[in-house]
Amino acid sequence: MAKHPSPQDEGKSSGARHLVASLRLSRSEMAQKEAVRVLYPESSSETDLALRIWRRGLQLDLARLLSVGGVIPGGVDEQQVAMLVLHDVLTCLPLLQRTGRLHALIALLAHPPLAAATAEEHEAPGEAPEIDPSAAGSIDEIGGGDFL
Amino acid sequence: MSYPTNQTMIEAPEGSILDVVARQWATQQSAVVPVRSTVRVGGSTLIPVAIDNGNDALKGATLAPLASEEEGSLTSSLTTLRVPTAFAQAQAIQGAREVSYSCDGTSFWIGDVALRHRGGALRIGPTRQRLDDDRQRWFIGASIVELLRAAGYPPGEYQIALCLAVPNMEVIVDQSGMPSVKERTRESMKRHLKGKVWEITRDDDSRVTEQWIIKVAHVLPFAQTSGTVVAVTRTPTGKPALHLDDGMVVIDVGGGDLHVCEVGFNPSRMINRRPGDGTIRIARALRNDVKFNGIIKNDVEAQQALVRRWVTKSSRRVTIDEDVQRVVAASGQSMLADVLADLRDSNLFVTITGGGVQLLNGLLTEVLAQEEKQAGRDYLIVDGPVSSLLNVVGALFALVFKASGK
């Protein structure tokens, strides 16, 4: 069984890796953890900080799951998760703007990928998407022969 | 991550294969398309695979069921791959091992790994000459293994339907008046690919040996540039996305060749011209620069240096941005002149694509802005990583469409 680190062990160097709350972190991950510490001023220990960061990741994953129609355990309110993610998006707007991702996001909202193709072309759940009857013939006309 | 980064948004016909793929890549998503991940040909269920075996790199495309869904689901993920056409016999390495393959008793490296070990460029030329070379066939087999791995398939035995994009010059008008590949090309594909079984062992640094068996059940020859026509004019399910009465001109700025292909729809026809070399003319200018003597040793290395914008010198990676800009500015002008002449002369809608577009884009957009013709209405520039993959993506959908008509 893996040995749990004592509070004194936390953050100690183990080669190029560091143990924090039983998580084996690389040097760069340690540096990133220190950088985000400022976002969690209420954390009381390294373990508490690790737990808070983990919870944040869990919330994001729940939001991702709900977004694609996944089912989450009872007791989690969809509205609450949406608000948490909205807060994250708002916080990250300057970064998205600086890196040009906001523009891409707006374009995506204006023209959702696949919207034209899937919504219109999937006739009913469970049915095979029909390939347009004209498509096979069009291949012959532009240099496609028969299967060998 | 199974999509190229740095894709820009393209003003492609809405809903077209190009639009669907480029938009998802531009927003840092894998491309998901509303078709099954398998095709039915001759009573068999096969994985569709398309290969565009270019002079500088092999481009591949395939479909796979989404990780969260069962095989046979209504949507698939599109995976693409680009492998520099370099090949080298594998050598014993102490320490971290490179990805190597073994087929027919020969161990070899391909692509970037082969380049790192001074691998040679593979034979270029007509399909028949290429496929006659054992190394070329091993290279194609190993590239298909990498493609299937990238798509998420585990090692095992697979039956595929293979669409091979062939050079436009190997397409002729047959007796029925339809464009069709030359008999020699067809025969070569039958001899070397139809029914081909690659038994490939793949090793890497994880020391886990993978066994792959790839069986080619059916082969579909397809004109290289026509992949672009499919990707621009059709949706993923084959519906028309761009209505053109007469046809389209595709200016394909490839690695080896600059091709101009006029594809007529009514009547059906294909007219091909080769105004000159593709980006190889820029790559050779870089290779012949005295500064890169002994550093860039062959055409494939030169093409890779152009794309990556760095070379390895005395074990150090050296950025060559300024050198690339200089040779593109000097040698790119003649290529630009060829492109412009064809754009001006054409009464048809023109699509400018190919890996060279990324290289020329600064020059192209600047010059085209001065032209009377309008982007979107008269022509379309396909930029970003999708430009070098468009033919193979279109070829993959050509295979899907063709199989649907069986």
PDB file of N, CA and C in Angstrom, chain A residues 141-142, chain B residues 229 233 242-248 263-269:
ATOM      1  N   GLU A 141     -17.596  11.709 -61.950  1.00  0.00           N
ATOM      2  CA  GLU A 141     -17.414  12.812 -62.900  1.00  0.00           C
ATOM      3  C   GLU A 141     -16.112  13.577 -62.687  1.00  0.00           C
ATOM      4  N   ILE A 142     -15.495  13.382 -61.535  1.00  0.00           N
ATOM      5  CA  ILE A 142     -14.288  14.178 -61.258  1.00  0.00           C
ATOM      6  C   ILE A 142     -13.055  13.307 -61.024  1.00  0.00           C
TER       7      ILE A 142
ATOM      8  N   VAL B 229     -12.075  19.457 -54.719  1.00  0.00           N
ATOM      9  CA  VAL B 229     -13.401  19.744 -55.285  1.00  0.00           C
ATOM     10  C   VAL B 229     -14.489  19.154 -54.389  1.00  0.00           C
ATOM     11  N   THR B 233     -17.221  21.498 -52.392  1.00  0.00           N
ATOM     12  CA  THR B 233     -18.557  21.552 -52.985  1.00  0.00           C
ATOM     13  C   THR B 233     -19.592  20.668 -52.307  1.00  0.00           C
ATOM     14  N   LEU B 242     -21.948  23.977 -52.560  1.00  0.00           N
ATOM     15  CA  LEU B 242     -21.607  25.115 -53.416  1.00  0.00           C
ATOM     16  C   LEU B 242     -22.103  24.788 -54.816  1.00  0.00           C
ATOM     17  N   HIS B 243     -22.987  25.626 -55.322  1.00  0.00           N
ATOM     18  CA  HIS B 243     -23.546  25.354 -56.649  1.00  0.00           C
ATOM     19  C   HIS B 243     -22.748  26.110 -57.698  1.00  0.00           C
ATOM     20  N   LEU B 244     -22.069  25.365 -58.528  1.00  0.00           N
ATOM     21  CA  LEU B 244     -21.316  25.948 -59.633  1.00  0.00           C
ATOM     22  C   LEU B 244     -21.831  25.292 -60.907  1.00  0.00           C
ATOM     23  N   ASP B 245     -22.227  26.084 -61.886  1.00  0.00           N
ATOM     24  CA  ASP B 245     -22.807  25.499 -63.091  1.00  0.00           C
ATOM     25  C   ASP B 245     -21.759  24.801 -63.953  1.00  0.00           C
ATOM     26  N   ASP B 246     -20.611  25.452 -64.100  1.00  0.00           N
ATOM     27  CA  ASP B 246     -19.656  24.940 -65.084  1.00  0.00           C
ATOM     28  C   ASP B 246     -18.536  24.089 -64.487  1.00  0.00           C
ATOM     29  N   GLY B 247     -17.997  24.514 -63.394  1.00  0.00           N
ATOM     30  CA  GLY B 247     -16.883  23.763 -62.834  1.00  0.00           C
ATOM     31  C   GLY B 247     -16.029  24.637 -61.936  1.00  0.00           C
ATOM     32  N   MET B 248     -14.850  24.162 -61.662  1.00  0.00           N
ATOM     33  CA  MET B 248     -13.963  24.864 -60.735  1.00  0.00           C
ATOM     34  C   MET B 248     -12.513  24.677 -61.185  1.00  0.00           C
ATOM     35  N   VAL B 263     -11.718  21.460 -63.450  1.00  0.00           N
ATOM     36  CA  VAL B 263     -12.679  20.365 -63.345  1.00  0.00           C
ATOM     37  C   VAL B 263     -14.014  20.866 -63.858  1.00  0.00           C
ATOM     38  N   GLY B 264     -14.451  20.322 -64.987  1.00  0.00           N
ATOM     39  CA  GLY B 264     -15.735  20.724 -65.566  1.00  0.00           C
ATOM     40  C   GLY B 264     -16.818  19.781 -65.098  1.00  0.00           C
ATOM     41  N   PHE B 265     -17.982  20.345 -64.791  1.00  0.00           N
ATOM     42  CA  PHE B 265     -19.086  19.509 -64.312  1.00  0.00           C
ATOM     43  C   PHE B 265     -20.031  19.122 -65.442  1.00  0.00           C
ATOM     44  N   ASN B 266     -20.179  20.019 -66.420  1.00  0.00           N
ATOM     45  CA  ASN B 266     -21.193  19.779 -67.446  1.00  0.00           C
ATOM     46  C   ASN B 266     -20.703  20.306 -68.796  1.00  0.00           C
ATOM     47  N   PRO B 267     -20.116  19.517 -69.675  1.00  0.00           N
ATOM     48  CA  PRO B 267     -19.914  18.084 -69.518  1.00  0.00           C
ATOM     49  C   PRO B 267     -18.760  17.789 -68.568  1.00  0.00           C
ATOM     50  N   SER B 268     -18.723  16.564 -68.112  1.00  0.00           N
ATOM     51  CA  SER B 268     -17.686  16.137 -67.189  1.00  0.00           C
ATOM     52  C   SER B 268     -16.324  16.121 -67.879  1.00  0.00           C
ATOM     53  N   ARG B 269     -15.353  16.800 -67.308  1.00  0.00           N
ATOM     54  CA  ARG B 269     -14.020  16.793 -67.915  1.00  0.00           C
ATOM     55  C   ARG B 269     -12.989  17.249 -66.882  1.00  0.00           C
TER      56      ARG B 269
END
